[in-house]
Backbone as a chain_set.jsonl record, in Angstrom:
{"seq": "MKKIFFIFLCFNLISYHGFSQSKTENKIYNKDFNWTIIIPEGFETVEEKEWIAMQNKGANAIEDTFGEEIINHSKTIFVFKSGTVNYFESSFQPFDVAVDGDYIETCKAVNDILYETFMAQMPGITIERSNTIEKIDNLDFQVYKMKVIFPNKMEMYCMMFNRLFGKKELAVNIMYIDQSKGEKMLASWRASKFTK", "coords": {"N": [[95.333, 88.365, 117.818], [97.395, 90.364, 115.877], [96.432, 91.827, 112.785], [97.697, 91.982, 109.53], [97.368, 94.368, 107.127], [97.876, 94.465, 103.79], [99.299, 95.882, 100.806], [100.356, 94.8, 98.393], [102.228, 91.913, 97.44], [105.286, 90.519, 96.403], [105.492, 87.866, 96.755], [103.32, 86.831, 95.6], [100.613, 86.966, 96.73], [98.118, 87.738, 96.062], [94.648, 87.412, 95.952], [92.796, 85.274, 93.821], [90.312, 86.303, 91.817], [89.254, 86.111, 89.363], [89.402, 87.709, 86.126], [88.994, 91.233, 85.823], [88.513, 92.819, 83.569], [88.222, 93.847, 80.11], [89.336, 91.988, 77.291], [91.191, 91.933, 74.346], [92.839, 89.987, 72.237], [96.089, 90.578, 73.023], [95.657, 92.91, 74.348], [94.535, 94.739, 77.08], [91.869, 96.223, 78.791], [91.03, 97.969, 81.665], [88.298, 98.903, 83.426], [87.965, 99.987, 85.978], [90.13, 101.645, 86.464], [90.357, 103.007, 84.137], [92.299, 102.044, 82.375], [94.606, 100.994, 79.971], [96.526, 98.389, 78.679], [99.067, 96.618, 76.928], [99.865, 93.334, 76.747], [102.975, 91.653, 76.59], [104.04, 89.647, 73.772], [104.18, 86.065, 73.921], [103.57, 85.608, 76.564], [101.574, 83.856, 78.885], [98.326, 83.227, 80.305], [98.035, 82.733, 83.795], [96.938, 79.843, 85.379], [94.08, 79.393, 87.511], [94.301, 77.486, 89.619], [97.09, 77.214, 89.93], [97.746, 79.846, 90.671], [96.385, 80.135, 93.108], [97.774, 78.266, 94.662], [100.279, 79.515, 94.734], [99.621, 81.89, 96.07], [98.886, 80.881, 98.564], [101.314, 79.775, 99.429], [102.886, 82.088, 99.685], [101.413, 83.512, 101.638], [101.647, 81.78, 103.81], [104.416, 81.94, 104.218], [104.776, 84.58, 105.125], [103.135, 84.591, 107.407], [104.468, 82.637, 108.914], [106.875, 83.962, 109.335], [106.19, 86.297, 110.776], [104.267, 85.499, 112.577], [101.642, 86.291, 112.468], [98.293, 86.877, 111.329], [97.315, 87.057, 107.916], [95.487, 89.424, 106.138], [93.616, 89.818, 103.295], [92.32, 91.842, 100.865], [92.392, 92.219, 98.196], [91.776, 92.246, 94.618], [92.225, 90.405, 91.699], [93.439, 91.694, 88.653], [94.909, 90.906, 86.374], [97.014, 88.038, 85.615], [99.946, 86.967, 84.282], [102.429, 84.83, 82.789], [105.748, 83.894, 81.736], [107.642, 81.267, 81.018], [109.062, 79.761, 83.971], [109.587, 81.468, 86.18], [108.906, 84.113, 85.666], [106.86, 86.628, 86.046], [103.933, 88.624, 85.533], [101.781, 90.706, 86.981], [98.721, 92.123, 88.16], [96.663, 93.921, 90.452], [93.959, 95.169, 92.521], [92.838, 96.966, 95.431], [90.729, 98.057, 98.158], [91.485, 101.174, 99.75], [91.446, 103.411, 102.245], [92.428, 106.406, 103.404], [91.466, 107.611, 105.692], [90.732, 105.524, 107.269], [92.688, 103.505, 106.98], [95.111, 104.797, 107.285], [98.161, 106.68, 106.609], [99.05, 106.59, 103.242], [101.6, 106.412, 101.907], [103.317, 105.743, 104.032], [102.205, 103.271, 104.667], [102.806, 101.838, 102.343], [105.625, 101.746, 102.597], [105.839, 100.222, 104.939], [104.774, 97.776, 104.092], [106.674, 97.095, 102.169], [108.879, 96.66, 103.856], [107.958, 94.419, 105.249], [107.878, 92.541, 103.205], [110.634, 92.415, 102.519], [111.781, 91.502, 104.965], [110.52, 89.031, 105.154], [111.517, 87.624, 102.921], [114.235, 87.543, 103.681], [114.102, 86.016, 106.021], [112.987, 83.593, 105.156], [114.596, 82.613, 103.15], [117.469, 81.612, 103.58], [120.847, 82.746, 103.266], [120.625, 84.398, 101.066], [121.194, 87.603, 99.473], [119.981, 90.946, 99.396], [119.381, 93.672, 97.355], [117.825, 96.764, 97.539], [115.371, 99.318, 96.778], [113.443, 102.357, 97.109], [111.442, 104.301, 95.114], [109.957, 106.842, 92.991], [107.994, 106.695, 90.101], [106.908, 107.922, 86.968], [104.073, 106.932, 85.207], [102.439, 107.229, 82.314], [102.227, 109.955, 82.981], [101.41, 109.839, 85.641], [102.168, 109.574, 89.065], [103.731, 106.809, 90.533], [104.374, 104.794, 93.36], [107.34, 103.029, 93.798], [108.836, 99.948, 94.468], [111.775, 98.223, 94.461], [113.482, 95.153, 94.276], [116.449, 93.319, 94.182], [117.214, 90.131, 94.283], [119.743, 88.086, 95.33], [120.907, 84.922, 95.012], [122.656, 82.23, 96.768], [123.918, 80.683, 94.767], [124.505, 82.562, 92.92], [122.485, 83.224, 91.178], [120.112, 85.634, 90.044], [117.161, 87.317, 90.997], [114.57, 89.509, 90.159], [112.317, 91.807, 91.57], [109.729, 93.986, 91.082], [107.605, 96.465, 92.135], [104.829, 98.389, 91.644], [102.818, 100.976, 92.814], [99.805, 102.848, 93.217], [97.515, 105.187, 94.526], [94.21, 105.632, 93.715], [91.806, 107.65, 94.375], [89.834, 105.924, 96.518], [90.861, 103.472, 95.939], [93.502, 101.237, 95.461], [95.918, 100.653, 93.062], [97.965, 98.046, 91.992], [100.862, 96.94, 90.361], [102.831, 94.27, 89.623], [105.99, 92.967, 88.917], [107.971, 90.257, 88.33], [111.002, 88.598, 87.778], [113.526, 86.454, 86.332], [114.741, 86.096, 83.929], [116.306, 88.43, 82.029], [115.601, 89.592, 79.517], [112.881, 89.043, 79.325], [111.982, 90.42, 81.531], [112.525, 93.036, 80.698], [110.684, 93.244, 78.604], [108.222, 93.097, 79.999], [108.422, 95.391, 81.61], [108.563, 97.385, 79.628], [106.05, 97.105, 78.48], [104.367, 97.781, 80.674], [105.228, 100.421, 81.172], [104.341, 101.671, 78.901], [101.679, 101.888, 79.293], [98.341, 103.292, 79.256], [96.324, 105.68, 80.817], [93.162, 106.731, 80.773], [91.851, 109.924, 81.148]], "CA": [[96.483, 88.402, 116.913], [97.38, 91.528, 114.995], [96.224, 91.501, 111.381], [98.492, 92.827, 108.651], [96.723, 94.77, 105.891], [98.971, 94.733, 102.87], [98.941, 96.412, 99.504], [100.672, 93.731, 97.46], [103.501, 91.28, 97.764], [105.909, 89.789, 95.321], [105.284, 86.448, 97.022], [102.096, 86.471, 94.897], [99.557, 86.696, 97.695], [96.877, 88.344, 95.64], [93.572, 86.437, 95.764], [92.349, 85.131, 92.452], [88.867, 86.501, 91.722], [88.939, 86.21, 87.948], [89.799, 88.978, 85.543], [87.984, 92.291, 85.869], [88.769, 93.706, 82.456], [87.945, 93.278, 78.808], [90.597, 91.631, 76.659], [91.198, 91.638, 72.925], [94.173, 89.455, 71.988], [96.962, 90.855, 74.165], [95.327, 94.246, 74.85], [93.614, 94.676, 78.215], [91.327, 97.479, 79.295], [90.421, 97.843, 82.98], [87.389, 100.046, 83.6], [88.105, 100.586, 87.311], [91.167, 102.676, 86.423], [90.444, 103.512, 82.756], [93.682, 101.683, 82.091], [94.843, 100.104, 78.84], [97.884, 97.847, 78.638], [99.273, 95.541, 75.966], [100.728, 92.289, 77.329], [103.957, 91.217, 75.582], [103.899, 88.334, 73.125], [104.882, 84.972, 74.591], [103.121, 85.458, 77.945], [100.316, 83.11, 78.97], [97.543, 83.414, 81.518], [98.291, 81.781, 84.876], [95.72, 79.131, 85.763], [93.592, 79.688, 88.852], [94.853, 76.518, 90.579], [98.492, 77.576, 90.157], [97.78, 81.127, 91.381], [95.969, 79.884, 94.495], [98.899, 77.592, 95.329], [101.309, 80.521, 94.975], [99.155, 82.811, 97.109], [98.957, 80.171, 99.852], [102.726, 79.668, 99.801], [103.32, 83.399, 100.143], [100.742, 83.834, 102.907], [102.272, 80.958, 104.855], [105.767, 82.456, 104.486], [104.663, 85.788, 105.953], [102.592, 84.213, 108.715], [105.544, 81.945, 109.641], [107.897, 84.946, 109.702], [105.707, 87.288, 111.739], [103.33, 84.908, 113.518], [100.426, 87.096, 112.417], [97.363, 86.522, 110.272], [97.279, 87.917, 106.745], [94.162, 89.795, 105.642], [93.793, 90.197, 101.903], [91.085, 92.32, 100.253], [92.69, 92.584, 96.815], [91.15, 91.519, 93.517], [93.139, 90.27, 90.572], [93.108, 92.236, 87.344], [95.457, 89.894, 85.476], [98.261, 87.345, 85.975], [100.563, 86.305, 83.135], [103.791, 84.341, 83.031], [106.525, 83.367, 80.623], [108.599, 80.398, 81.699], [108.669, 79.352, 85.32], [109.763, 82.47, 87.238], [108.752, 85.444, 85.089], [105.435, 86.909, 86.263], [103.395, 89.965, 85.315], [100.533, 90.604, 87.737], [98.132, 93.37, 88.636], [95.496, 93.771, 91.315], [93.57, 96.386, 93.221], [92.15, 96.75, 96.694], [90.297, 99.311, 98.781], [92.384, 101.824, 100.705], [90.865, 104.681, 102.688], [93.399, 106.986, 104.33], [90.781, 107.932, 106.948], [90.643, 104.278, 108.04], [93.912, 102.7, 106.871], [96.289, 105.589, 107.614], [98.947, 107.312, 105.562], [99.303, 105.637, 102.164], [103.041, 106.244, 101.664], [103.859, 104.989, 105.173], [101.74, 101.892, 104.524], [103.637, 101.232, 101.286], [106.947, 101.458, 103.161], [105.694, 99.122, 105.898], [104.603, 96.554, 103.305], [107.98, 96.789, 101.587], [109.701, 96.088, 104.926], [107.442, 93.066, 105.521], [108.349, 91.692, 102.112], [112.079, 92.241, 102.681], [112.047, 90.649, 106.135], [110.056, 87.67, 104.853], [112.521, 87.014, 102.043], [115.456, 87.276, 104.445], [113.848, 84.943, 106.989], [112.592, 82.34, 104.514], [115.585, 82.184, 102.159], [118.803, 81.818, 104.154], [121.98, 82.824, 102.353], [120.449, 85.374, 99.997], [121.408, 89.021, 99.753], [118.973, 91.732, 98.694], [119.567, 95.095, 97.105], [116.465, 97.277, 97.4], [115.217, 100.766, 96.7], [112.114, 102.952, 97.012], [111.476, 105.47, 94.252], [108.695, 107.224, 92.357], [108.122, 106.689, 88.645], [105.716, 108.361, 86.257], [103.508, 106.084, 84.17], [101.443, 108.083, 81.661], [102.192, 111.196, 83.772], [100.89, 109.591, 86.99], [103.209, 109.1, 89.987], [103.575, 105.508, 91.192], [105.377, 104.37, 94.326], [108.04, 101.87, 93.226], [109.741, 99.221, 95.342], [112.558, 97.281, 93.664], [114.394, 94.253, 94.986], [117.284, 92.388, 93.433], [117.512, 89.038, 95.208], [120.903, 87.328, 94.846], [120.96, 83.63, 95.688], [124.037, 81.746, 96.976], [124.486, 80.185, 93.502], [124.68, 83.774, 92.106], [121.295, 83.527, 90.379], [119.486, 86.885, 90.453], [115.734, 87.478, 90.749], [114.166, 90.901, 90.302], [110.923, 92.058, 91.919], [109.414, 95.409, 90.969], [106.224, 96.653, 92.532], [104.376, 99.749, 91.373], [101.547, 101.234, 93.511], [99.239, 104.203, 93.183], [96.188, 105.33, 95.092], [93.225, 106.34, 92.897], [90.662, 107.831, 95.27], [89.855, 104.933, 97.602], [91.312, 102.191, 95.394], [94.942, 101.178, 95.216], [96.316, 99.803, 91.944], [99.297, 97.462, 92.123], [101.405, 96.184, 89.234], [103.999, 93.552, 90.124], [106.788, 92.315, 87.886], [109.01, 89.42, 88.934], [111.651, 87.866, 86.703], [114.924, 86.036, 86.348], [115.187, 86.323, 82.556], [116.392, 89.878, 81.812], [114.878, 90.018, 78.316], [111.452, 89.002, 79.643], [111.757, 91.533, 82.441], [112.492, 94.261, 79.889], [109.408, 93.258, 77.872], [107.15, 93.436, 80.936], [108.575, 96.799, 81.988], [108.195, 98.217, 78.483], [104.592, 97.022, 78.377], [103.796, 98.555, 81.764], [105.56, 101.84, 81.01], [103.571, 102.185, 77.761], [100.265, 101.913, 79.699], [97.593, 104.542, 79.114], [95.232, 105.903, 81.755], [92.276, 107.743, 80.221], [91.418, 110.869, 82.195]], "C": [[96.342, 89.611, 115.996], [97.219, 91.084, 113.547], [97.005, 92.485, 110.531], [97.675, 93.107, 107.396], [97.832, 95.126, 104.924], [98.472, 95.149, 101.507], [99.209, 95.377, 98.417], [101.957, 93.089, 97.927], [103.995, 90.467, 96.591], [105.819, 88.276, 95.533], [103.98, 85.966, 96.401], [100.969, 86.067, 95.831], [98.195, 87.169, 97.235], [95.83, 87.258, 95.388], [93.116, 86.432, 94.315], [90.829, 85.235, 92.424], [88.426, 86.56, 90.264], [89.294, 87.592, 87.422], [88.663, 89.969, 85.582], [88.254, 93.311, 84.77], [88.292, 93.058, 81.174], [89.279, 93.029, 78.126], [90.369, 91.339, 75.187], [92.627, 91.254, 72.578], [95.047, 89.757, 73.201], [96.743, 92.254, 74.74], [94.263, 94.128, 75.934], [93.164, 96.085, 78.57], [90.658, 97.199, 80.634], [89.595, 99.09, 83.254], [87.527, 100.71, 84.951], [89.093, 101.747, 87.312], [91.299, 103.334, 85.045], [91.842, 103.28, 82.196], [93.74, 100.709, 80.925], [96.305, 99.689, 78.843], [97.931, 96.739, 77.597], [100.292, 94.57, 76.559], [101.705, 91.814, 76.25], [103.626, 89.846, 74.998], [104.678, 87.292, 73.926], [104.523, 84.799, 76.053], [101.76, 84.779, 77.952], [99.637, 83.359, 80.304], [97.893, 82.336, 82.534], [96.962, 81.16, 85.285], [95.368, 79.4, 87.222], [94.214, 78.771, 89.912], [96.307, 76.865, 90.936], [98.591, 78.855, 90.984], [97.396, 80.956, 92.846], [97.101, 79.22, 95.279], [100.004, 78.605, 95.652], [100.892, 81.482, 96.081], [99.24, 82.147, 98.482], [100.397, 80.048, 100.344], [103.241, 80.993, 100.36], [102.713, 83.785, 101.479], [101.367, 83.056, 104.054], [103.658, 81.48, 105.219], [105.703, 83.679, 105.395], [104.145, 85.444, 107.343], [103.64, 83.482, 109.553], [106.59, 82.941, 110.138], [107.437, 85.841, 110.842], [104.751, 86.725, 112.78], [102.02, 85.673, 113.582], [99.589, 86.705, 111.211], [97.398, 87.553, 109.144], [95.827, 88.166, 106.349], [94.352, 90.356, 104.242], [92.452, 90.59, 101.297], [91.276, 92.635, 98.773], [91.956, 91.699, 95.819], [92.087, 91.549, 92.328], [92.576, 90.959, 89.332], [93.625, 91.281, 86.274], [96.684, 89.254, 86.098], [98.738, 86.618, 84.73], [101.948, 85.81, 83.536], [104.429, 83.952, 81.709], [107.65, 82.556, 81.243], [108.131, 80.137, 83.117], [108.762, 80.442, 86.376], [109.716, 83.899, 86.679], [107.266, 85.782, 85.097], [105.116, 88.38, 86.1], [101.992, 89.948, 85.917], [100.037, 91.983, 88.136], [96.89, 93.067, 89.456], [95.108, 95.129, 91.868], [92.872, 96.011, 94.509], [91.699, 98.089, 97.261], [91.373, 99.854, 99.713], [91.816, 103.203, 100.992], [91.804, 105.273, 103.729], [92.764, 107.335, 105.674], [90.713, 106.714, 107.869], [91.999, 103.576, 108.12], [95.195, 103.471, 107.161], [96.989, 106.134, 106.387], [99.358, 106.285, 104.495], [100.79, 105.365, 101.95], [103.685, 105.447, 102.795], [103.434, 103.523, 105.104], [102.541, 101.163, 103.459], [105.003, 100.839, 101.833], [106.899, 100.285, 104.138], [105.547, 97.789, 105.179], [105.93, 96.13, 102.676], [108.904, 96.14, 102.624], [109.266, 94.662, 105.259], [107.944, 92.103, 104.455], [109.835, 91.39, 102.259], [112.389, 91.275, 103.827], [111.609, 89.209, 105.901], [111.045, 86.954, 103.952], [113.758, 86.631, 102.847], [115.276, 86.11, 105.409], [113.63, 83.589, 106.319], [113.624, 81.797, 103.525], [116.992, 82.441, 102.678], [119.888, 81.856, 103.075], [121.816, 83.822, 101.224], [120.938, 86.749, 100.441], [120.387, 89.78, 98.909], [119.433, 93.172, 98.573], [118.171, 95.652, 96.867], [116.455, 98.794, 97.35], [113.742, 101.143, 96.635], [112.246, 104.209, 96.161], [110.051, 105.833, 93.828], [108.942, 107.235, 90.862], [106.804, 107.134, 88.028], [105.349, 107.34, 85.182], [102.349, 106.885, 83.584], [101.166, 109.339, 82.493], [101.546, 111.053, 85.142], [102.013, 109.042, 87.862], [102.822, 107.774, 90.623], [104.706, 105.319, 92.192], [106.016, 103.099, 93.772], [108.967, 101.268, 94.281], [110.439, 98.18, 94.482], [113.439, 96.448, 94.578], [115.161, 93.427, 93.961], [117.731, 91.34, 94.44], [118.633, 88.197, 94.608], [121.026, 86.061, 95.688], [122.412, 83.17, 95.849], [124.7, 81.226, 95.703], [124.689, 81.302, 92.471], [123.517, 84.063, 91.154], [120.647, 84.795, 90.932], [118.014, 86.899, 90.065], [115.369, 88.928, 91.034], [112.67, 90.979, 90.603], [110.705, 93.567, 91.863], [107.933, 95.582, 91.208], [105.862, 98.126, 92.417], [102.988, 99.929, 92.001], [101.107, 102.666, 93.305], [97.836, 104.163, 93.766], [95.346, 106.185, 94.156], [91.976, 106.494, 93.76], [90.771, 106.879, 96.443], [90.168, 103.531, 97.088], [92.796, 102.281, 95.094], [95.209, 100.192, 94.089], [97.74, 99.331, 92.178], [99.652, 96.716, 90.842], [102.724, 95.597, 89.704], [104.688, 92.811, 88.989], [107.905, 91.553, 88.586], [109.652, 88.598, 87.822], [113.073, 87.464, 87.06], [115.534, 86.323, 84.975], [115.138, 87.826, 82.244], [115.569, 90.343, 80.609], [113.368, 90.014, 78.565], [111.083, 90.114, 80.617], [111.649, 92.842, 81.685], [111.194, 94.372, 79.112], [108.254, 93.656, 78.784], [107.212, 94.9, 81.323], [108.182, 97.734, 80.848], [106.687, 98.25, 78.305], [103.925, 97.9, 79.429], [104.025, 100.052, 81.549], [104.833, 102.482, 79.825], [102.073, 102.227, 78.064], [99.662, 103.285, 79.483], [96.442, 104.558, 80.12], [94.384, 107.047, 81.206], [91.762, 108.636, 81.34], [89.918, 111.004, 82.195]], "O": [[95.283, 89.84, 115.412], [97.801, 90.082, 113.131], [96.977, 93.689, 110.784], [97.323, 92.175, 106.673], [98.648, 96.002, 105.213], [97.359, 94.809, 101.105], [98.331, 95.118, 97.594], [102.692, 93.668, 98.728], [103.224, 89.816, 95.885], [106.041, 87.499, 94.604], [103.566, 84.831, 96.634], [100.435, 84.962, 95.735], [97.211, 87.012, 97.958], [96.105, 86.288, 94.683], [93.061, 87.478, 93.669], [90.135, 84.362, 92.945], [87.321, 87.02, 89.974], [89.464, 88.533, 88.196], [87.502, 89.603, 85.398], [88.227, 94.518, 85.01], [87.991, 91.865, 81.146], [90.242, 93.762, 78.347], [89.463, 90.589, 74.825], [93.526, 92.094, 72.619], [94.783, 89.251, 74.292], [97.555, 92.731, 75.533], [93.223, 93.499, 75.735], [93.969, 97.013, 78.64], [89.82, 96.304, 80.738], [90.127, 100.199, 83.307], [87.233, 101.899, 85.073], [88.928, 102.712, 88.058], [92.221, 104.114, 84.805], [92.473, 104.174, 81.632], [93.011, 99.717, 80.896], [97.203, 100.517, 78.99], [96.957, 96.01, 77.408], [101.432, 94.94, 76.838], [101.298, 91.594, 75.109], [103.011, 89.004, 75.653], [105.705, 87.6, 74.532], [105.094, 83.944, 76.729], [100.898, 85.086, 77.128], [100.289, 83.663, 81.303], [98.031, 81.164, 82.182], [95.98, 81.867, 85.509], [96.247, 79.607, 88.059], [94.607, 79.237, 90.981], [96.697, 76.812, 92.102], [99.418, 78.946, 91.892], [98.009, 81.56, 93.726], [97.354, 79.576, 96.43], [100.596, 78.551, 96.73], [101.704, 81.85, 96.929], [99.626, 82.791, 99.457], [100.666, 80.2, 101.536], [103.939, 81.023, 101.373], [103.399, 84.318, 102.351], [101.592, 83.599, 105.136], [104.039, 81.467, 106.389], [106.491, 83.797, 106.333], [104.658, 85.948, 108.343], [103.704, 83.677, 110.766], [107.129, 82.785, 111.234], [108.199, 86.115, 111.769], [104.45, 87.398, 113.766], [101.361, 85.703, 114.622], [100.119, 86.255, 110.195], [97.497, 88.757, 109.384], [95.036, 87.229, 106.24], [95.157, 91.264, 104.033], [91.542, 89.764, 101.221], [90.408, 93.255, 98.159], [91.57, 90.57, 96.123], [92.666, 92.583, 91.996], [91.396, 90.825, 89.008], [92.882, 90.888, 85.375], [97.32, 89.827, 86.983], [98.036, 85.765, 84.187], [102.552, 86.302, 84.489], [103.751, 83.716, 80.709], [108.516, 83.109, 81.921], [106.948, 80.274, 83.427], [108.071, 80.354, 87.392], [110.414, 84.785, 87.172], [106.503, 85.288, 84.266], [105.898, 89.257, 86.468], [101.111, 89.25, 85.415], [100.823, 92.889, 88.412], [96.167, 92.104, 89.201], [95.831, 96.112, 91.706], [92.379, 94.894, 94.667], [92.227, 99.136, 96.886], [92.079, 99.096, 100.378], [91.717, 104.051, 100.104], [91.964, 104.714, 104.814], [93.454, 107.354, 106.693], [90.646, 106.85, 109.09], [92.409, 103.114, 109.184], [96.262, 102.867, 107.272], [96.475, 106.057, 105.271], [99.938, 105.246, 104.811], [101.195, 104.209, 101.825], [104.511, 104.57, 102.542], [104.215, 102.633, 105.443], [102.914, 100.004, 103.643], [105.489, 99.738, 101.573], [107.807, 99.454, 104.164], [106.124, 96.786, 105.599], [106.264, 94.945, 102.657], [109.622, 95.19, 102.313], [110.104, 93.799, 105.521], [108.381, 90.993, 104.759], [110.251, 90.237, 102.136], [113.174, 90.341, 103.662], [112.245, 88.275, 106.389], [111.376, 85.794, 104.196], [114.271, 85.521, 102.71], [116.19, 85.307, 105.595], [114.039, 82.557, 106.85], [113.531, 80.642, 103.107], [117.639, 83.397, 102.253], [119.847, 81.1, 102.104], [122.77, 84.075, 100.488], [121.075, 87.019, 101.634], [119.979, 89.317, 97.843], [119.821, 93.806, 99.555], [117.406, 95.087, 96.085], [117.383, 99.462, 97.806], [112.905, 100.367, 96.174], [113.066, 105.079, 96.453], [109.079, 105.21, 94.255], [109.973, 107.724, 90.401], [105.726, 106.773, 88.501], [106.18, 106.939, 84.368], [101.384, 107.184, 84.286], [100.014, 109.729, 82.682], [101.168, 112.057, 85.748], [102.735, 108.138, 87.441], [101.733, 107.629, 91.179], [105.858, 105.644, 91.906], [105.312, 102.193, 93.326], [109.769, 101.967, 94.9], [109.786, 97.351, 93.849], [114.053, 96.953, 95.518], [114.59, 92.909, 93.001], [118.525, 91.623, 95.338], [118.493, 87.659, 93.51], [121.222, 86.116, 96.902], [123.299, 83.661, 95.15], [125.92, 81.316, 95.568], [125.0, 81.04, 91.309], [123.56, 85.039, 90.405], [120.632, 85.01, 92.144], [117.657, 86.539, 88.943], [115.806, 89.504, 92.03], [111.863, 90.3, 89.969], [111.413, 94.33, 92.521], [107.106, 94.931, 90.57], [106.505, 98.99, 93.013], [102.086, 99.13, 91.75], [101.928, 103.581, 93.229], [97.073, 103.227, 93.529], [95.71, 107.318, 93.839], [91.176, 105.564, 93.864], [91.678, 106.997, 97.268], [89.798, 102.532, 97.706], [93.279, 103.271, 94.545], [94.782, 99.039, 94.147], [98.616, 100.124, 92.522], [98.844, 95.957, 90.307], [103.624, 96.322, 90.129], [104.046, 92.117, 88.201], [108.686, 92.131, 89.342], [108.955, 87.977, 87.019], [113.717, 88.034, 87.941], [116.689, 86.737, 84.87], [114.061, 88.421, 82.202], [114.91, 91.381, 80.678], [112.657, 90.888, 78.07], [109.994, 90.682, 80.534], [110.789, 93.669, 81.987], [110.651, 95.467, 78.969], [107.403, 94.457, 78.398], [106.187, 95.581, 81.363], [107.54, 98.759, 81.078], [106.112, 99.299, 78.013], [103.022, 98.675, 79.113], [103.107, 100.853, 81.727], [104.724, 103.706, 79.757], [101.279, 102.565, 77.187], [100.354, 104.303, 79.518], [95.694, 103.589, 80.256], [94.828, 108.195, 81.174], [91.291, 108.144, 82.366], [89.366, 111.752, 83.002]]}, "num_chains": 1, "name": "protein.A"}
């Protein structure tokens, strides 16, 4: 069976390995990327049990859609939520272009897997999507955005930011229904600092 190596997925497939950063109140520093971020007020840490359940649900959805095994080498940096469907998550995983292939092409392939999984698992939805590049602290990140519109007209937004740092890929995922909470997460992420 072919194995799918993926960078990240909005279905929250990232394995929970505990936080790999120091935290003071709502300020997080991650030494792997020399990254500092301030988490918005009103967001709480997602419990390990809840995160594992979400990762299993997402993995099952992809495996059911493609009939292929999911391989996940990512490690969680943080997972926060506000309410029931507003998530702020970051992880990293190894990525070696000599072994794993072209990074940008891999990002696009992962985005297609995510799109096809949503379409297969959620009948009746429509999805508006785009691939762009955005600078965060003067660093280019690959950005995949999806606006998922449900039959009842409810809208869910998924934004995934990726960047390759040497042989490690950093992913920041933002998923929300509440626009004001989405704006807070985006403002927090966009104010991130990466020490050179």
